[in-house]
PDB file of C-alpha atoms in Angstrom:
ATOM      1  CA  UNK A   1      13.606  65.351   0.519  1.00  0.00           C
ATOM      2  CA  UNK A   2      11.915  67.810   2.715  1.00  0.00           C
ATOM      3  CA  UNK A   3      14.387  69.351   5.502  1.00  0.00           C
ATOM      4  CA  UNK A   4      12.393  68.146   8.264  1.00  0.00           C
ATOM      5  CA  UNK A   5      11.553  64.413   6.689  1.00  0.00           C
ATOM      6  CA  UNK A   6      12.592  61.563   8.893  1.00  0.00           C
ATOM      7  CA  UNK A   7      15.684  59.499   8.012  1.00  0.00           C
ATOM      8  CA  UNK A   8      15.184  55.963   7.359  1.00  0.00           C
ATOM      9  CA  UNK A   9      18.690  53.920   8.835  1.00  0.00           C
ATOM     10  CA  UNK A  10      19.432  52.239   5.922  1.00  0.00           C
ATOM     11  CA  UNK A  11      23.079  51.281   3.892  1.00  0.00           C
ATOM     12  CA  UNK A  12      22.908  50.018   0.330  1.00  0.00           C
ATOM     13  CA  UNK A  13      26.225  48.515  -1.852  1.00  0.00           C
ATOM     14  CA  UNK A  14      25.332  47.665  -5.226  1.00  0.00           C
ATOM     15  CA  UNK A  15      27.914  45.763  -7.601  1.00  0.00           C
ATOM     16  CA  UNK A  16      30.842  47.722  -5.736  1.00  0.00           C
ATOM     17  CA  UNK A  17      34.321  47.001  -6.757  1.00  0.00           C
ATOM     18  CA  UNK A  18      37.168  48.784  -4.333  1.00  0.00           C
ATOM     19  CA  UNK A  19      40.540  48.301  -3.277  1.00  0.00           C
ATOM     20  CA  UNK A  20      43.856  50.118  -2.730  1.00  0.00           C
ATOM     21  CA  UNK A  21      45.726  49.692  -5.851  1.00  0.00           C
ATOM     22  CA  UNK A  22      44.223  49.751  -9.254  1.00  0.00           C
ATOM     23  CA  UNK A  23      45.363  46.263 -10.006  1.00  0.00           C
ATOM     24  CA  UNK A  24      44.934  44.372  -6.736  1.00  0.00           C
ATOM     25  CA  UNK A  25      40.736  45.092  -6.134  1.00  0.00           C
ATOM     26  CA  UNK A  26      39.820  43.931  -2.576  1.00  0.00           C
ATOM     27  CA  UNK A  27      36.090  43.488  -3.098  1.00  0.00           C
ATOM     28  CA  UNK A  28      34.847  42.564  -6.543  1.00  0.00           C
ATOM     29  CA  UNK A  29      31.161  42.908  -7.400  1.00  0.00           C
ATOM     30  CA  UNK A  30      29.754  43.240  -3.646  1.00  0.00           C
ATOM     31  CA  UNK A  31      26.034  44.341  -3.196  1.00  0.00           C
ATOM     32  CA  UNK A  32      25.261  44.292   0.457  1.00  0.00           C
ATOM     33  CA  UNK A  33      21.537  46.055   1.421  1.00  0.00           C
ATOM     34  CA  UNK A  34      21.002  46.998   5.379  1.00  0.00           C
ATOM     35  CA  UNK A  35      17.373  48.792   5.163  1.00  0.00           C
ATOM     36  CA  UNK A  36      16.103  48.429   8.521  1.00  0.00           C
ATOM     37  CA  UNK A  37      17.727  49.007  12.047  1.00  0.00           C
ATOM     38  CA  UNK A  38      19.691  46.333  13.511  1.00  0.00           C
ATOM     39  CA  UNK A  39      23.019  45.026  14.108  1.00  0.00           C
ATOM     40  CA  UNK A  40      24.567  43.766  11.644  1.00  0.00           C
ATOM     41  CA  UNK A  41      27.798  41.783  12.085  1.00  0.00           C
ATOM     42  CA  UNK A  42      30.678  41.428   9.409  1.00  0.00           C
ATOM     43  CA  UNK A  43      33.040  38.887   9.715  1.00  0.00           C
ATOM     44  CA  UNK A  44      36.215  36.939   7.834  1.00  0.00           C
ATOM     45  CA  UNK A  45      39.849  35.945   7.234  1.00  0.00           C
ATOM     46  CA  UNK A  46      42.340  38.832   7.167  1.00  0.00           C
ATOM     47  CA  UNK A  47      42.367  40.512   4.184  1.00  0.00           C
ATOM     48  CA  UNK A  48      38.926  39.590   2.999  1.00  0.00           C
ATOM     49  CA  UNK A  49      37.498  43.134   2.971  1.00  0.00           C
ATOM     50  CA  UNK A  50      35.838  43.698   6.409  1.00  0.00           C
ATOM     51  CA  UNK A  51      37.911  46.973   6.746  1.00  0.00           C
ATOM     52  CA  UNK A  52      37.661  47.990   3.156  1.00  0.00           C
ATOM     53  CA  UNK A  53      34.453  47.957   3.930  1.00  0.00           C
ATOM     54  CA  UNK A  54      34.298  50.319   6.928  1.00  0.00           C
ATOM     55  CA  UNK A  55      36.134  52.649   4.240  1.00  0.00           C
ATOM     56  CA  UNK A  56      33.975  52.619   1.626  1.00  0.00           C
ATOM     57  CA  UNK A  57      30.987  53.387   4.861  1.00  0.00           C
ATOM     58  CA  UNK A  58      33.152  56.368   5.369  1.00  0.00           C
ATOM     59  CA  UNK A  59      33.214  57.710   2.375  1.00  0.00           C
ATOM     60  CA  UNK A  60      37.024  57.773   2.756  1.00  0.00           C
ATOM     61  CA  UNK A  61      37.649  55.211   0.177  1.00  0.00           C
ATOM     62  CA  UNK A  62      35.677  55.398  -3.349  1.00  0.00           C
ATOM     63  CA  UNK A  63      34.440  52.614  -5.385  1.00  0.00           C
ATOM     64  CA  UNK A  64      35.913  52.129  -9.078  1.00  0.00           C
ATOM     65  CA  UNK A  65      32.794  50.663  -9.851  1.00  0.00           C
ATOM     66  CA  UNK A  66      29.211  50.714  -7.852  1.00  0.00           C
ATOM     67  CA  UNK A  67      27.941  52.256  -5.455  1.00  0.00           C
ATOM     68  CA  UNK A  68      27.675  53.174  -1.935  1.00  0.00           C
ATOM     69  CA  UNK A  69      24.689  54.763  -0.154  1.00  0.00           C
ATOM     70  CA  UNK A  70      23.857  55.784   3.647  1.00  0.00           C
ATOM     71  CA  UNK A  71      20.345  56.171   4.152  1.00  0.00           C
ATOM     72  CA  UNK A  72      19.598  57.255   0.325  1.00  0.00           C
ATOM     73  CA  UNK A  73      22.776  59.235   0.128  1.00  0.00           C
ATOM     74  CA  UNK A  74      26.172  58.695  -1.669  1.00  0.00           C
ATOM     75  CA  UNK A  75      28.451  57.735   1.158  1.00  0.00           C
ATOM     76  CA  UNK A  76      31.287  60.131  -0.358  1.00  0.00           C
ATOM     77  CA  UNK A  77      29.196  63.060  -0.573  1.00  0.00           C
ATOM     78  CA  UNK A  78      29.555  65.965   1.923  1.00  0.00           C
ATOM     79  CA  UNK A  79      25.689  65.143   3.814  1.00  0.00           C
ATOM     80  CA  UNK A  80      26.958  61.942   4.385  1.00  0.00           C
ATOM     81  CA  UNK A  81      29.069  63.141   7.039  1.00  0.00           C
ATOM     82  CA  UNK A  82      25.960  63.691   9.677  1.00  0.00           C
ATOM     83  CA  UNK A  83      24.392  60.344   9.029  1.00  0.00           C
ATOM     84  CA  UNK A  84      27.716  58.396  10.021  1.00  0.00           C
ATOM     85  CA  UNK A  85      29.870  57.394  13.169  1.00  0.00           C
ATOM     86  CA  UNK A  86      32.682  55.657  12.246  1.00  0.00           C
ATOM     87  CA  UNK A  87      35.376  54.062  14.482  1.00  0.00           C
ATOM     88  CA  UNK A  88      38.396  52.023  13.366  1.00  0.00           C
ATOM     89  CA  UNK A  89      40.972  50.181  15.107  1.00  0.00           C
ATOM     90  CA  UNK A  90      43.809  52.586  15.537  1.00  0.00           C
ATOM     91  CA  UNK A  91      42.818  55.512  18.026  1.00  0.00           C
ATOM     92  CA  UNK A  92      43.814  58.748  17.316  1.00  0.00           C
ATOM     93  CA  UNK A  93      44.915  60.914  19.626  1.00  0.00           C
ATOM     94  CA  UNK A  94      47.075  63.970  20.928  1.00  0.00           C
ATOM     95  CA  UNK A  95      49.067  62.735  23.716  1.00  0.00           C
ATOM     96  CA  UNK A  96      48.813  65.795  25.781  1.00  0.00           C
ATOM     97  CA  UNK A  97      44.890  66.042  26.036  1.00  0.00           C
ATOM     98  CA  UNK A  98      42.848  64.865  28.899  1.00  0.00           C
ATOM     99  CA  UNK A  99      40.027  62.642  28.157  1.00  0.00           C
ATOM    100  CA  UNK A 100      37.651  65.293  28.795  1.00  0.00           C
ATOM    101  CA  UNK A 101      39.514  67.303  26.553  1.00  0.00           C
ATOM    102  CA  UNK A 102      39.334  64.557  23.835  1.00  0.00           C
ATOM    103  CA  UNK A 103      35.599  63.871  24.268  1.00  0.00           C
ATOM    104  CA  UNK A 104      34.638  68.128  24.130  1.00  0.00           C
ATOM    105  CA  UNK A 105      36.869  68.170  21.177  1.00  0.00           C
ATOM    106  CA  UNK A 106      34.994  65.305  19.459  1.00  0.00           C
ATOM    107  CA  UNK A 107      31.582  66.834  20.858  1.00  0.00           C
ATOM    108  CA  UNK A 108      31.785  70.376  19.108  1.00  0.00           C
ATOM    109  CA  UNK A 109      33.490  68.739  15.762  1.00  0.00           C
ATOM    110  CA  UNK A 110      30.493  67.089  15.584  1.00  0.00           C
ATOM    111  CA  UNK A 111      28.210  69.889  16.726  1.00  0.00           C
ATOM    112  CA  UNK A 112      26.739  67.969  19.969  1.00  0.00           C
ATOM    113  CA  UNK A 113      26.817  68.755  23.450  1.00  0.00           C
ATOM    114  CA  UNK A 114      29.866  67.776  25.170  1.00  0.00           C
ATOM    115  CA  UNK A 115      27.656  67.350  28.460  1.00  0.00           C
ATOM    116  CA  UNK A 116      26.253  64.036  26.663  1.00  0.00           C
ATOM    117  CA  UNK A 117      29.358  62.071  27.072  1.00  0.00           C
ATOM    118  CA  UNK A 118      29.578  62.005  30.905  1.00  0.00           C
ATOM    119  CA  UNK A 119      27.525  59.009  31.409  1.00  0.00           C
ATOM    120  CA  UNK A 120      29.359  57.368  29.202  1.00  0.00           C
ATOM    121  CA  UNK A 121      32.179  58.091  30.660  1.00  0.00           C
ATOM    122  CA  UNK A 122      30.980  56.517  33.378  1.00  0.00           C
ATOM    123  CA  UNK A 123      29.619  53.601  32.775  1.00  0.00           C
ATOM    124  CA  UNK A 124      32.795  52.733  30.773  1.00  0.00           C
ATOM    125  CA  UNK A 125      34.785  53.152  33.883  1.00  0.00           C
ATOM    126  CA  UNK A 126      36.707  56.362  32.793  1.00  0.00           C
ATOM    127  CA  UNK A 127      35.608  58.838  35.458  1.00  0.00           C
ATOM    128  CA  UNK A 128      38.857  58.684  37.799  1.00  0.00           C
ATOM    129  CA  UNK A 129      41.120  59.303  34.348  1.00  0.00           C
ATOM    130  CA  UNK A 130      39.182  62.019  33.040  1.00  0.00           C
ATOM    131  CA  UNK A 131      41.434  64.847  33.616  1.00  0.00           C
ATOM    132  CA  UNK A 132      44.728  62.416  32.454  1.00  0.00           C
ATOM    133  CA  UNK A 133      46.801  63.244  29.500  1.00  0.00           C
ATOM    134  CA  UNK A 134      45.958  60.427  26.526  1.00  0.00           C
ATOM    135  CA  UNK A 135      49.698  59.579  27.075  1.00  0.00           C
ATOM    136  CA  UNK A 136      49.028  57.985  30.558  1.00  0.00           C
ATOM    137  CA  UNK A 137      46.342  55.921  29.328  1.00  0.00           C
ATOM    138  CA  UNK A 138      46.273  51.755  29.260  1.00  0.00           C
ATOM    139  CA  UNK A 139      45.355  50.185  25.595  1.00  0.00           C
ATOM    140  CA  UNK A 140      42.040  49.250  26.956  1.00  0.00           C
ATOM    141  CA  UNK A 141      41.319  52.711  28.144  1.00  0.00           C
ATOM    142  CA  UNK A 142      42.423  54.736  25.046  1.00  0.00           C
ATOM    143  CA  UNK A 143      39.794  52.099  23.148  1.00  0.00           C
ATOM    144  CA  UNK A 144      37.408  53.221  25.347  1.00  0.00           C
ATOM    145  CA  UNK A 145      37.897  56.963  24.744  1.00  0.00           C
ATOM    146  CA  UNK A 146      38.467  56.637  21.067  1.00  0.00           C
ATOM    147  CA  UNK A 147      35.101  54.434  20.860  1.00  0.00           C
ATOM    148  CA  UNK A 148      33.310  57.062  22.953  1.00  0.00           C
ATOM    149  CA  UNK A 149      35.141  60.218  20.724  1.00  0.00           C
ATOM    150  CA  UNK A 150      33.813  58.364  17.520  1.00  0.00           C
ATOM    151  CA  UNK A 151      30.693  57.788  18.608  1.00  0.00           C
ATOM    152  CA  UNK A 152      29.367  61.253  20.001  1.00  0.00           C
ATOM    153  CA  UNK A 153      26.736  62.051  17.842  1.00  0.00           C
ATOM    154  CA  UNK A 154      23.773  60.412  17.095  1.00  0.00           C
ATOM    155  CA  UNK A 155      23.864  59.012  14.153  1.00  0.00           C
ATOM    156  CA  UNK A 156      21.731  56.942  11.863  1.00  0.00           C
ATOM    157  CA  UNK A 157      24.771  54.555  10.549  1.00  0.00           C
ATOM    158  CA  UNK A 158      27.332  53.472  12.958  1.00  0.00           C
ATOM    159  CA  UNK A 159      30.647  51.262  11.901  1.00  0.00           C
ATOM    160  CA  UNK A 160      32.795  50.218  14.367  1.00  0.00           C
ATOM    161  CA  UNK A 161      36.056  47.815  13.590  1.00  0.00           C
ATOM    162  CA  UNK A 162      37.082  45.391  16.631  1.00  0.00           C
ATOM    163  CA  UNK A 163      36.209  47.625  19.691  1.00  0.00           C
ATOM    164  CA  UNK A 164      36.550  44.656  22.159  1.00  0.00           C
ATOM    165  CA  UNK A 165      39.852  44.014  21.255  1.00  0.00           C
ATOM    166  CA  UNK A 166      41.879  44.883  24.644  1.00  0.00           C
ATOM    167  CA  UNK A 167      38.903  46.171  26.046  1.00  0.00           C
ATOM    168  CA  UNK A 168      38.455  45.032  30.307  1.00  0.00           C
ATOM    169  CA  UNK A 169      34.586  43.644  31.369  1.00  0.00           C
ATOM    170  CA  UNK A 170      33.199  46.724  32.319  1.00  0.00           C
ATOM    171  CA  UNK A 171      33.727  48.408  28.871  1.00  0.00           C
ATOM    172  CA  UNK A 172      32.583  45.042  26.951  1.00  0.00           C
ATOM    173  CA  UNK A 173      29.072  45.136  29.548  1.00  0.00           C
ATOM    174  CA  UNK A 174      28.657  48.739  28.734  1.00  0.00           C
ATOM    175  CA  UNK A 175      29.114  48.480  24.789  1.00  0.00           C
ATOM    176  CA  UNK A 176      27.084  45.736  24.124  1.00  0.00           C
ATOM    177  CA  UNK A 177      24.406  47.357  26.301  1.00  0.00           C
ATOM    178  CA  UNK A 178      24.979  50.557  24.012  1.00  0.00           C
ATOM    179  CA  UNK A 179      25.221  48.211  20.750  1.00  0.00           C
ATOM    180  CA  UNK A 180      21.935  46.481  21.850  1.00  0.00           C
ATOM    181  CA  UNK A 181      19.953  49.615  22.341  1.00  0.00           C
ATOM    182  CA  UNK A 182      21.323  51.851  19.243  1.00  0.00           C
ATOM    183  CA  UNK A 183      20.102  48.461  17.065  1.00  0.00           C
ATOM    184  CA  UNK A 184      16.510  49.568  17.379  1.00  0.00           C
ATOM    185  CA  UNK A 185      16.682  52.897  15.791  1.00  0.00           C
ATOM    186  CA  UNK A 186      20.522  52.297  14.024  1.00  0.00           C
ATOM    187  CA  UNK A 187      21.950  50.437  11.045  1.00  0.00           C
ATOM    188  CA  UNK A 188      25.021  48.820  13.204  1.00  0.00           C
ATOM    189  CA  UNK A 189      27.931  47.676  11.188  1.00  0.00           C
ATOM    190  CA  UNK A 190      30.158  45.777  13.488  1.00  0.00           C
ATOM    191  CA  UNK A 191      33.300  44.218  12.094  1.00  0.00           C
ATOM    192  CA  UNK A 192      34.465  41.449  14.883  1.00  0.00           C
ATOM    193  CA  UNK A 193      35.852  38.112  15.320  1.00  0.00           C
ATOM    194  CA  UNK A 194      34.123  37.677  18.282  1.00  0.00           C
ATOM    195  CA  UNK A 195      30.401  37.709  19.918  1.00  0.00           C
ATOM    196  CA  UNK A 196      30.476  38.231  23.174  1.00  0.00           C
ATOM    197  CA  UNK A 197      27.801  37.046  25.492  1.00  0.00           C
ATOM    198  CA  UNK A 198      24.851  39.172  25.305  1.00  0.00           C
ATOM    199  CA  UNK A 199      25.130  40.752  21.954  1.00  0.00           C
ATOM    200  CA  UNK A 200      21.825  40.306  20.007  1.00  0.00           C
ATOM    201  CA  UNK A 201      22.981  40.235  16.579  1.00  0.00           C
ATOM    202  CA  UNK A 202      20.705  40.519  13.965  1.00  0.00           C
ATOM    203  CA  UNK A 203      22.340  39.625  10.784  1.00  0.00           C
ATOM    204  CA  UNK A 204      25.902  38.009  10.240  1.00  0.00           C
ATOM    205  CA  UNK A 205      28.218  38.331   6.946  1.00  0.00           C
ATOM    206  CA  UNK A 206      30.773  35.831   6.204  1.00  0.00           C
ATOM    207  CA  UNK A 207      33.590  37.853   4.024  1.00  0.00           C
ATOM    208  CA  UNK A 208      36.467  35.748   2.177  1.00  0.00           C
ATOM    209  CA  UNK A 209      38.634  36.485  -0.163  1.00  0.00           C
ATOM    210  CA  UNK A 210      37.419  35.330  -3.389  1.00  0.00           C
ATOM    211  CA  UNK A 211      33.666  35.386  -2.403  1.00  0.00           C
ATOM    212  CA  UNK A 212      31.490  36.409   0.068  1.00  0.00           C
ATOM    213  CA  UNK A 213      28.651  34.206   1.766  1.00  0.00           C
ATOM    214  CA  UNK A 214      25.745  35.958   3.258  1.00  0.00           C
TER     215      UNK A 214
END
């Protein structure tokens, strides 16, 4: 591919089987193609592989059988890393940071300006806690930072796993304004129970446990 060749937003499973333990696979045979923009909504029972799924996008968990591609490129390989923002449930944090501190952290890890994420901070109503320790934080205002550390750079692929979950109106308004735009030029992989009112989803997956209907 030449260096300066656009990247097409694109995520491709074919015949992937994963799971934790050797005998107990999770997903069995799952070929899942994403190759244009949008958002793209997974859904399902606990257990039925919607987070399994956010690993494999990460490149943290490796098929035993398949594969697993971000825009053309094996999702375990070490250029996947700059075509991927991935956020899961649990936030990660060190206690004693601000949440500027956080978000310049996140910034330079992944090589961006850290002068980007002051809208955002913004808009998602975290201006007046910006110089507070992560420690002082509410639930819904440690998702916000941990959805706005994750999602720094701009990225092709984004997977995110239940970011309105304790989340107050003014962060739901300003994600699903974010989720909305980033699904014109994005592959969005959002794993949620719920659609709140606005969203324009583009494509839904139904996971369960022994099968998956698309």
């Amino acid at each position: 591919m030449p260096a300066h060749a656009p990247i097409e937003a694109s995520i491709e499973l074919d015949g992937v089987m994963a799971g934790y333990r050797q005998d107990a696979p999770i997903l069995h045979g799952l070929s899942l193609s994403m190759n244009a923009p949008g958002l793209y909504r997974v859904a399902g029972s606990n257990g039925s592989g919607k987070s399994t799924l956010l690993e494999l996008l990460s490149g943290f968990l490796q098929p035993w059988q398949g594969s697993v591609r971000l825009c053309g490129v094996d999702a375990a390989s070490p250029q996947a890393r700059r075509l991927r923002s991935v956020c899961r449930t649990t936030p990660a944090v060190y206690p004693s940071m601000t949440v500027q501190d956080h978000l310049t952290f996140a910034a330079r890890s992944r090589r961006t300006d850290p002068k980007a994420s002051r809208d955002r901070v913004e808009k998602y109503g975290l201006h007046d806690w910006s110089e507070q320790p992560a420690a002082s934080l509410s639930t819904g205002n440690l998702r916000k930072l941990w959805l706005l550390m994750c999602t720094v750079a701009d990225t092709p692929v984004v997977a995110i796993d239940e970011p309105f979950n304790g989340m107050d109106a003014q962060g739901i308004e300003a994600l699903i304004g974010e989720l909305n735009e980033w699904a014109g030029s994005k592959v969005i992989v959002l794993v949620s129970h719920t659609v709140p009112e606005g969203l324009s989803l583009d494509h839904s997956f139904i996971f369960r446990r022994a099968e998956m209907d698309i």
